[in-house]
Coordinates of C-alpha atoms in Angstrom, one line a residue:
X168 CA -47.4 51.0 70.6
X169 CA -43.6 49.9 70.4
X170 CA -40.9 50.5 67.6
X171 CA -38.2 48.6 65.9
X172 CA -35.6 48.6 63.7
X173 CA -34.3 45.8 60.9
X174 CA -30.8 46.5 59.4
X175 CA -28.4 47.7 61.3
X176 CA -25.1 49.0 59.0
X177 CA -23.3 52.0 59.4
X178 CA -26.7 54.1 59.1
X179 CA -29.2 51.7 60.8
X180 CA -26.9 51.6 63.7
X181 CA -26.8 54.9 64.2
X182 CA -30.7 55.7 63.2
X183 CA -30.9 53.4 66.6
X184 CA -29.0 55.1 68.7
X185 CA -30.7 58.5 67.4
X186 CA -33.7 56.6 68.4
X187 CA -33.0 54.8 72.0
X188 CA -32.5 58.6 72.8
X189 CA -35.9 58.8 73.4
X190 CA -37.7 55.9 73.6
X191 CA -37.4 52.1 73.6
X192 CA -36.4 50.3 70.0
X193 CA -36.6 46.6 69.5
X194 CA -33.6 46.2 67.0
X195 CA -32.7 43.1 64.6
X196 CA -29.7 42.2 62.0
X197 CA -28.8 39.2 59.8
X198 CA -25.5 38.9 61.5
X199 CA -26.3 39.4 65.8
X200 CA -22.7 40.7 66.1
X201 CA -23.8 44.5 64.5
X202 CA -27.0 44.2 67.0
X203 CA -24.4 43.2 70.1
X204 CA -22.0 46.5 68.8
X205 CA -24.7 48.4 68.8
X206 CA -26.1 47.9 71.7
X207 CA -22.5 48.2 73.0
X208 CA -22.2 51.6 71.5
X209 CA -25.2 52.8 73.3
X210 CA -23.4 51.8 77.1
X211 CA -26.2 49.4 77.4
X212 CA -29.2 51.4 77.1
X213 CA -31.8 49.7 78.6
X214 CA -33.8 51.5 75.6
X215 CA -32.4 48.8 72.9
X216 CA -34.2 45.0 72.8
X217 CA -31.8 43.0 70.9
X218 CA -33.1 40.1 69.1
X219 CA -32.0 37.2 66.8
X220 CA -34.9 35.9 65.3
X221 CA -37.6 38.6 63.2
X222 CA -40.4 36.3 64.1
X223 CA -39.7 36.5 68.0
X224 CA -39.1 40.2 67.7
X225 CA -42.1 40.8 66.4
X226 CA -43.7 38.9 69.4
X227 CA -42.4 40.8 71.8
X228 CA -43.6 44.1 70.5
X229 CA -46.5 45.6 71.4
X230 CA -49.2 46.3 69.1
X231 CA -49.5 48.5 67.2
X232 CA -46.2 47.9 66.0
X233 CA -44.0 49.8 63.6
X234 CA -40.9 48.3 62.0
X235 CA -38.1 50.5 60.0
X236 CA -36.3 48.4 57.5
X237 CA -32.6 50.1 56.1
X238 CA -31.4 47.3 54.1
X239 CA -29.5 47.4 50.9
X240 CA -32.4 47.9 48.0
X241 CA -33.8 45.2 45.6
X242 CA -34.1 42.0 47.0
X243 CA -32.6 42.4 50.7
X244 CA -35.3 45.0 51.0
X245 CA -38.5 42.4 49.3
X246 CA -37.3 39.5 51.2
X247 CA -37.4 40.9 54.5
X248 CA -41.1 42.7 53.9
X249 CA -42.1 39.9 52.2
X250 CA -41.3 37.7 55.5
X251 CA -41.7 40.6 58.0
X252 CA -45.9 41.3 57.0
X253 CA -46.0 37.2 57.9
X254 CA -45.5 37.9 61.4
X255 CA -47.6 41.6 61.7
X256 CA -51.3 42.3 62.3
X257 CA -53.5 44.7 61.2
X258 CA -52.7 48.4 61.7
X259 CA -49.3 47.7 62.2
X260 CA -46.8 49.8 59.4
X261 CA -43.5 49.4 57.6
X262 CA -41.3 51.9 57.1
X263 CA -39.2 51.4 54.2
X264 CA -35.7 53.8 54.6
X265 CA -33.4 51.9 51.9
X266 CA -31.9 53.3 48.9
X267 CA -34.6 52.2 46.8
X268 CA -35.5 52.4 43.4
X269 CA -38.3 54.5 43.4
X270 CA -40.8 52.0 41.1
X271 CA -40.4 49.3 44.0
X272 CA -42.9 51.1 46.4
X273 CA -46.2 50.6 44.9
X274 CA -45.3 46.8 45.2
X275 CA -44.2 47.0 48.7
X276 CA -47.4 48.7 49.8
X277 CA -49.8 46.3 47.9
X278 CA -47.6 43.7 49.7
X279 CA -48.0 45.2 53.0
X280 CA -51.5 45.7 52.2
X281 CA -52.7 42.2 51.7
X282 CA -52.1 41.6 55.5
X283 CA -53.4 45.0 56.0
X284 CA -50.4 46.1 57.2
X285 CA -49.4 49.9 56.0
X286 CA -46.8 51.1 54.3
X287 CA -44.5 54.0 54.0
X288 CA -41.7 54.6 51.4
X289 CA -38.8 57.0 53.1
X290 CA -36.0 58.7 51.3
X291 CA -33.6 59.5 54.4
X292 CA -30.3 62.0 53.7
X293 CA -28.0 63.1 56.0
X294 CA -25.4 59.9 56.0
X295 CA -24.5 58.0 58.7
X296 CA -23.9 60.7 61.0
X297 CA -27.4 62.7 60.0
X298 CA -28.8 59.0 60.9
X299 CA -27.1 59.8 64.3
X300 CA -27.9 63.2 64.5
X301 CA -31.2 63.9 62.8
X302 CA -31.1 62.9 59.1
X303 CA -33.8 64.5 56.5
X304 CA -36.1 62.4 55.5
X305 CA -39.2 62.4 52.6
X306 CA -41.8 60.8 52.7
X307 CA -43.9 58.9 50.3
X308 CA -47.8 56.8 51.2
X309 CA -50.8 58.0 52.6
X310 CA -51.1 60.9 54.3
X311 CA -53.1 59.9 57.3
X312 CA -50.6 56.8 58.0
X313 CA -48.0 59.5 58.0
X314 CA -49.8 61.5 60.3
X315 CA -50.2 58.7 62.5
X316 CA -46.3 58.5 62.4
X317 CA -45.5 61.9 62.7
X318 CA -45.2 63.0 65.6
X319 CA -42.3 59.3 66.4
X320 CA -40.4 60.5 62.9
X321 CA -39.9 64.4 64.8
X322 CA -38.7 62.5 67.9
X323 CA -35.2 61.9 65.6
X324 CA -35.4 63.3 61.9
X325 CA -33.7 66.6 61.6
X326 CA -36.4 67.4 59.2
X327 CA -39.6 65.4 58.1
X328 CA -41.7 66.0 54.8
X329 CA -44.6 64.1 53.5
X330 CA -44.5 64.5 49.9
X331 CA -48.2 63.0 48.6
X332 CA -49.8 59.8 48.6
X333 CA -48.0 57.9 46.3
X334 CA -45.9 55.3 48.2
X335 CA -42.9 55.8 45.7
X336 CA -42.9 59.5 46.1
X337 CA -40.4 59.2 48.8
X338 CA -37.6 57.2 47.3
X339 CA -38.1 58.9 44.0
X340 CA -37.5 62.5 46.2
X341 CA -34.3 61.1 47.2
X342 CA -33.4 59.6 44.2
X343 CA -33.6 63.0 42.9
X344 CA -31.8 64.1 45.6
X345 CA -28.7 62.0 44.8
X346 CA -28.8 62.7 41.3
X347 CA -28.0 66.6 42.3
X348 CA -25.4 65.4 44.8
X349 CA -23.5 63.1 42.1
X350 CA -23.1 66.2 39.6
X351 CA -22.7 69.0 42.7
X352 CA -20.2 66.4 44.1
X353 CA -18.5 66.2 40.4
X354 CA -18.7 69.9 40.2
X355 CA -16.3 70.8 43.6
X356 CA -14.2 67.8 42.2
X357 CA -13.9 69.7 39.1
X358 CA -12.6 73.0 40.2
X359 CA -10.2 70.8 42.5
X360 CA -8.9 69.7 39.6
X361 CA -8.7 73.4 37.9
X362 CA -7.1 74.4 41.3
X363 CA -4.4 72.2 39.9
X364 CA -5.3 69.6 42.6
X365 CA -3.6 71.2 45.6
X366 CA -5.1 71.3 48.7
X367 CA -4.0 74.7 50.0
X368 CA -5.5 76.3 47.1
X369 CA -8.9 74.0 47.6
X370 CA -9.1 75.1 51.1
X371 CA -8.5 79.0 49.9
X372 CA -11.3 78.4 47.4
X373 CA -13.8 76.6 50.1
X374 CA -13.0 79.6 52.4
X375 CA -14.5 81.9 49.7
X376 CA -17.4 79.6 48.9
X377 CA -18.2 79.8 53.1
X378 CA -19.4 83.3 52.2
X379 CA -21.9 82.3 49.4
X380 CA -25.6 80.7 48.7
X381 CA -23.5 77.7 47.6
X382 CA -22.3 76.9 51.3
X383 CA -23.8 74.1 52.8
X384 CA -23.5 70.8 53.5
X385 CA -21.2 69.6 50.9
X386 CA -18.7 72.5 51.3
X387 CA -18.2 72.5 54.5
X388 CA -17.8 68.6 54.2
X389 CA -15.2 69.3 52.1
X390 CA -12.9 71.3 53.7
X391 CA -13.2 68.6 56.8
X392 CA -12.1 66.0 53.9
X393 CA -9.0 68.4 53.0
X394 CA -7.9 68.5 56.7
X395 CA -8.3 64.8 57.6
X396 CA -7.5 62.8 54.7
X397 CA -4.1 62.5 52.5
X398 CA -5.7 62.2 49.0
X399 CA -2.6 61.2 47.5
X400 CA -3.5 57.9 49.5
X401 CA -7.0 57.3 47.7
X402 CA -6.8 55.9 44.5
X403 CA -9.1 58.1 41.9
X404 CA -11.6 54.9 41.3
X405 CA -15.0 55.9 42.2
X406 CA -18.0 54.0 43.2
X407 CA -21.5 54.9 43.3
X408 CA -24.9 53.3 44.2
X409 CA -27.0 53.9 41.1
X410 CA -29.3 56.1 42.2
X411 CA -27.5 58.8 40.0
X412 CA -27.7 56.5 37.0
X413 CA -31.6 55.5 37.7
X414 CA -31.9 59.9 37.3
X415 CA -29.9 59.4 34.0
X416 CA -32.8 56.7 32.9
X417 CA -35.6 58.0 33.7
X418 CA -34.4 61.3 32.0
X419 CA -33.4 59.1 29.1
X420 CA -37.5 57.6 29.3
X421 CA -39.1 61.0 29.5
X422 CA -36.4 62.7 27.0
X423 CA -35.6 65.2 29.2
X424 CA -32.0 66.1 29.1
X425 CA -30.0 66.1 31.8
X426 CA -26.2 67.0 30.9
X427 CA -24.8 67.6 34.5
X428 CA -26.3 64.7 36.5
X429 CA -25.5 62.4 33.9
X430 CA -21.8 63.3 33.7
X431 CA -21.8 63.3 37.5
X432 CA -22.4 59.6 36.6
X433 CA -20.2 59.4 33.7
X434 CA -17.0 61.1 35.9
X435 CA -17.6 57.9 38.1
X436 CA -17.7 55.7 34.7
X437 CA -14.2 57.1 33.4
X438 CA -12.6 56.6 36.3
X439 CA -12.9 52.8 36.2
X440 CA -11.0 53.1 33.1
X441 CA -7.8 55.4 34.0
X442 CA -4.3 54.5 33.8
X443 CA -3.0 55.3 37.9
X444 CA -0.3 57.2 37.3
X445 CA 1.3 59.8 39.5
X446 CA -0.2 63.7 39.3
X447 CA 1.5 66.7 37.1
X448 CA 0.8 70.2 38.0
X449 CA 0.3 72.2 36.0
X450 CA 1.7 75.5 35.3
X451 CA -0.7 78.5 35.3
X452 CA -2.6 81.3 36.7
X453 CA -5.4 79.8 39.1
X454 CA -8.3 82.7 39.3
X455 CA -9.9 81.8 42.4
X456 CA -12.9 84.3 42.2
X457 CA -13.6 82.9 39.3
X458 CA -13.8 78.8 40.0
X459 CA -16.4 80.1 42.8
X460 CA -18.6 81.6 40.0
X461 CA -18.4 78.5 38.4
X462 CA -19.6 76.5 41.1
X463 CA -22.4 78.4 41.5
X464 CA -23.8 77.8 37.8
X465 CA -22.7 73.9 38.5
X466 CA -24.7 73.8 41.5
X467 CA -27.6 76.2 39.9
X468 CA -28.0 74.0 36.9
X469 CA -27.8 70.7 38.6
X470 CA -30.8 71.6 40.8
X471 CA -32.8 72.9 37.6
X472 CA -32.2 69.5 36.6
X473 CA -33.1 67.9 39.9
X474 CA -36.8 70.0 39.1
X475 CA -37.2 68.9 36.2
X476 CA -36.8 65.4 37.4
X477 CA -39.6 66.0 40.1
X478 CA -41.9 67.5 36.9
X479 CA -42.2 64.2 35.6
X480 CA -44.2 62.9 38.9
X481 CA -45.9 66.1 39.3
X482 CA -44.5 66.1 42.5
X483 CA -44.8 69.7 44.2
X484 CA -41.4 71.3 43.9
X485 CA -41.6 73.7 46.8
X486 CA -42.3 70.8 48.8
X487 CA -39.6 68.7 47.7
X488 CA -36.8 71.9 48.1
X489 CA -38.2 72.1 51.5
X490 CA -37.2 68.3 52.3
X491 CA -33.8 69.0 50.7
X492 CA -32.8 72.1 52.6
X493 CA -32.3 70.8 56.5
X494 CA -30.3 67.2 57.4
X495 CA -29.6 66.5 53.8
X496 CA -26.1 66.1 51.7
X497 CA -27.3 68.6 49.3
X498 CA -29.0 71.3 51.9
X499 CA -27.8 75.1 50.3
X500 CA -28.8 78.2 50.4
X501 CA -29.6 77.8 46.8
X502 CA -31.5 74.7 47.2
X503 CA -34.5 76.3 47.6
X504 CA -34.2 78.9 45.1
X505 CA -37.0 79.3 42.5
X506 CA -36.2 78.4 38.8
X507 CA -36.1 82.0 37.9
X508 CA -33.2 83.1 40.7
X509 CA -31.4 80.0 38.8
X510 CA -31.5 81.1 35.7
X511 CA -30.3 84.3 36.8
X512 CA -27.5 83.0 38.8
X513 CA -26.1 81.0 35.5
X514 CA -26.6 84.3 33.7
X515 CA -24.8 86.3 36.0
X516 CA -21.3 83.5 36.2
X517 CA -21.2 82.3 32.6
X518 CA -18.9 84.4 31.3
X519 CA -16.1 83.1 34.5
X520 CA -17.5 79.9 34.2
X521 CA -15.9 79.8 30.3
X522 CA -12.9 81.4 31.3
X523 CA -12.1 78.8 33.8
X524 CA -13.4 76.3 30.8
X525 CA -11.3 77.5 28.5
X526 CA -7.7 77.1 30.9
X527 CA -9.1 73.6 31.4
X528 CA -9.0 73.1 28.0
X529 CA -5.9 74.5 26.7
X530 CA -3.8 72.5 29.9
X531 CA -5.8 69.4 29.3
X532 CA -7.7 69.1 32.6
X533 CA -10.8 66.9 33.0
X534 CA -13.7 68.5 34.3
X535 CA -17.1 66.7 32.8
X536 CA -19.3 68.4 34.8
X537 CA -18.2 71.8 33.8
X538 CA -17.7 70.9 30.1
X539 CA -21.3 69.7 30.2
X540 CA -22.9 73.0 31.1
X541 CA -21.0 75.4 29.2
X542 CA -21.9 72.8 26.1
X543 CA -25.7 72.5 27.2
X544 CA -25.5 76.4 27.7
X545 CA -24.0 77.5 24.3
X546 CA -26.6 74.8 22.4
X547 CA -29.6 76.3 24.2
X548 CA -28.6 79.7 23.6
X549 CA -27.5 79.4 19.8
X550 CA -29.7 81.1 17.5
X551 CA -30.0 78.2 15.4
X552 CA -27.9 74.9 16.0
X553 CA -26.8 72.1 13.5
X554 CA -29.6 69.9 14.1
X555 CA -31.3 71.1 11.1
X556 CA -28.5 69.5 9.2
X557 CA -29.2 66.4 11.4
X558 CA -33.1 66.2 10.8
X559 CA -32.1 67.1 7.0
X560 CA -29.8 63.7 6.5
X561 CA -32.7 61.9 8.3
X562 CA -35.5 63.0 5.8
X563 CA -32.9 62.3 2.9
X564 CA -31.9 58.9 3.9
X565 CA -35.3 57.6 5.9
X566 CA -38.1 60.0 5.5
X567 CA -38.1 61.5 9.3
X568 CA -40.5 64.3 8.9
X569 CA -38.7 67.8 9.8
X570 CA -40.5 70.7 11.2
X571 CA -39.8 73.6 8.7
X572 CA -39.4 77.1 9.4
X573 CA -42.2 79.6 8.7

């Protein structure tokens, strides 16, 4: 039995050194300088086998033999299988640890399966230092293959989950995953910019949020972020790595709404468009208490969105929480929460979540996330909305049938 590793960026390099810790790891990279740095980061640990060639790497593994891959998703991840199950034997497994899109595992295993090669599909959280420390990691394929791996994915996974049998289960866990991150992510940048973007206040309101279910990765991440970096410095043009926009689709697909995740994608979306310019305060009562209460219905409704998401592939939402709550960016108190203790939670802050709402408004701050819940709350709680207006122009002008009112 012998492991490698194929990929070796900012987390595959560290997922190896996690790894040497404990046992040997044949590793491999595109460009040999990452495997040389990596092996120079470990002092030489006679536990890393660097090679320059996938074919020869394979060769000097002993059978079985089973191969992470942490590449960038779509086609750096298919062309490496595709060339890697070439080279493997029977009973040998891949185990696929990109950010993938969640519909390319069924292909990757019926690839892997044609040499008889098996397949897992891993969503892995935690960043590049929970790659180094023990990320969390869910995973999607068959259960005994996992079981067969189970006991090498403890040896360095902070936490490790099997979700079912479905080889796309994994990545489609963590897709979900990142879809709550963009929106709770969104949501802290929202009451930073209700906090009237100044960091001594931000680190008063983090202080508070220390002492509630919201705590948790992200929070504490943030006040590190508040004490190390000059934000004045970073220009407010964000990035992302679509997985938050593949939620928004397959929402869109199964018409499920999902207001907060979305505009956790959308916030990134406006930004590309902004005019720099230099930051106003403004000039008004900040109501700390009360931007806490608001984070706490942001960060309750954007994991009643995340289980929604997971009711679509009838995947079992216990299990799921459990993968989120240890090694992950999103692990909370509330993240395991039932749907109920949600609701309440969004029952019990609505009232400051408006009143913070409301000041955004009237001194013209930005804060999608927070606009987009007390929106989706007041529609769903309205006794009857305009759509029958809506559904009326559609019968009138095309004959949509309308569902009339007893």
């Amino acid at each position: 039995m012998s492991y490698g590793l194929i990929g070796l960026g900012s987390m595959g390099s560290n997922l190896a050194l996690n790894i040497s810790k404990k046992q040997k790891l044949h590793i491999y990279n595109r460009s040999y300088e990452k495997v040389s740095y990596t092996i120079k980061k470990s002092n030489f640990s006679q536990n890393l086998i660097g090679h320059k060639d996938i074919e020869k790497m394979v060769a000097k593994m002993e059978q079985p033999r089973t191969i992470i891959t942490l590449l960038p998703h779509g086609k750096a991840t298919f062309d490496v299988i595709d060339d890697l199950v070439n080279h493997l034997e029977p009973d040998d497994t891949i185990i696929d640890s990109a950010n993938e899109h969640h519909k390319a595992g069924k292909f990757l295993e019926k690839l892997c399966n044609i040499e008889d090669v098996n397949f897992l599909g891993v969503g892995m959280s935690g960043g590049s230092d929970g790659a180094l420390n023990g990320p969390g990691i869910m995973v999607g394929g068959q259960k005994e293959v996992f079981e067969q791996h189970e006991e090498f994915l403890n040896t360095f996974c902070g936490n490790v989950v099997h979700i079912n049998n479905d080889p796309s289960s994994g990545h489609y866990t963590k897709m979900v995953h990142n879809g709550i991150e963009y929106a709770m992510l969104q949501g802290i940048s929202d009451m930073f910019s209700y906090l009237n973007q100044d960091k001594e206040i931000m680190k008063q309101f983090i202080n508070e949020c220390f002492y509630t279910e919201v705590n948790g990765f992200l929070i504490e991440n943030t006040m590190k972020v508040l004490h190390e970096y000059n934000l004045d410095e970073i220009a407010d043009v964000a990035s992302m790595n679509n997985t938050g926009l593949w939620c928004s689709q397959v929402a869109m697909e199964n018409v499920i709404p999902l207001p907060l995740i979305s505009n956790g994608v959308n916030g990134r979306l406006y930004s590309q468009y902004k005019n720099i310019q230099a930051n106003q305060k403004k000039n008004f009562y900040i109501d700390i208490e009360s931007a806490v209460k608001t984070l706490k219905l942001i960060y309750a409704y954007s994991i009643l969105e995340g289980l929604s998401l997971l009711d679509i592939k009838n995947i079992v939402t216990k299990k799921a929480q459990y993968s989120w709550s240890k090694g992950t960016i999103i692990q909370c108190e509330m993240i395991q929460f039932s749907r109920e203790q949600l609701n309440n939670i969004i029952e019990q802050n609505i009232k400051d979540a408006r009143r913070v709402y409301m000041q955004c408004i009237h001194y013209e701050i930005s804060v999608p996330v927070l606009s987009n819940a007390i929106d989706f709350y007041d529609f769903t709680h309205e006794k009857k909305t305009s759509i029958s207006l809506l559904m009326a122009q559609r019968h009138k002008f095309g004959d949509h049938q309308y569902t009339k009112l007893v």
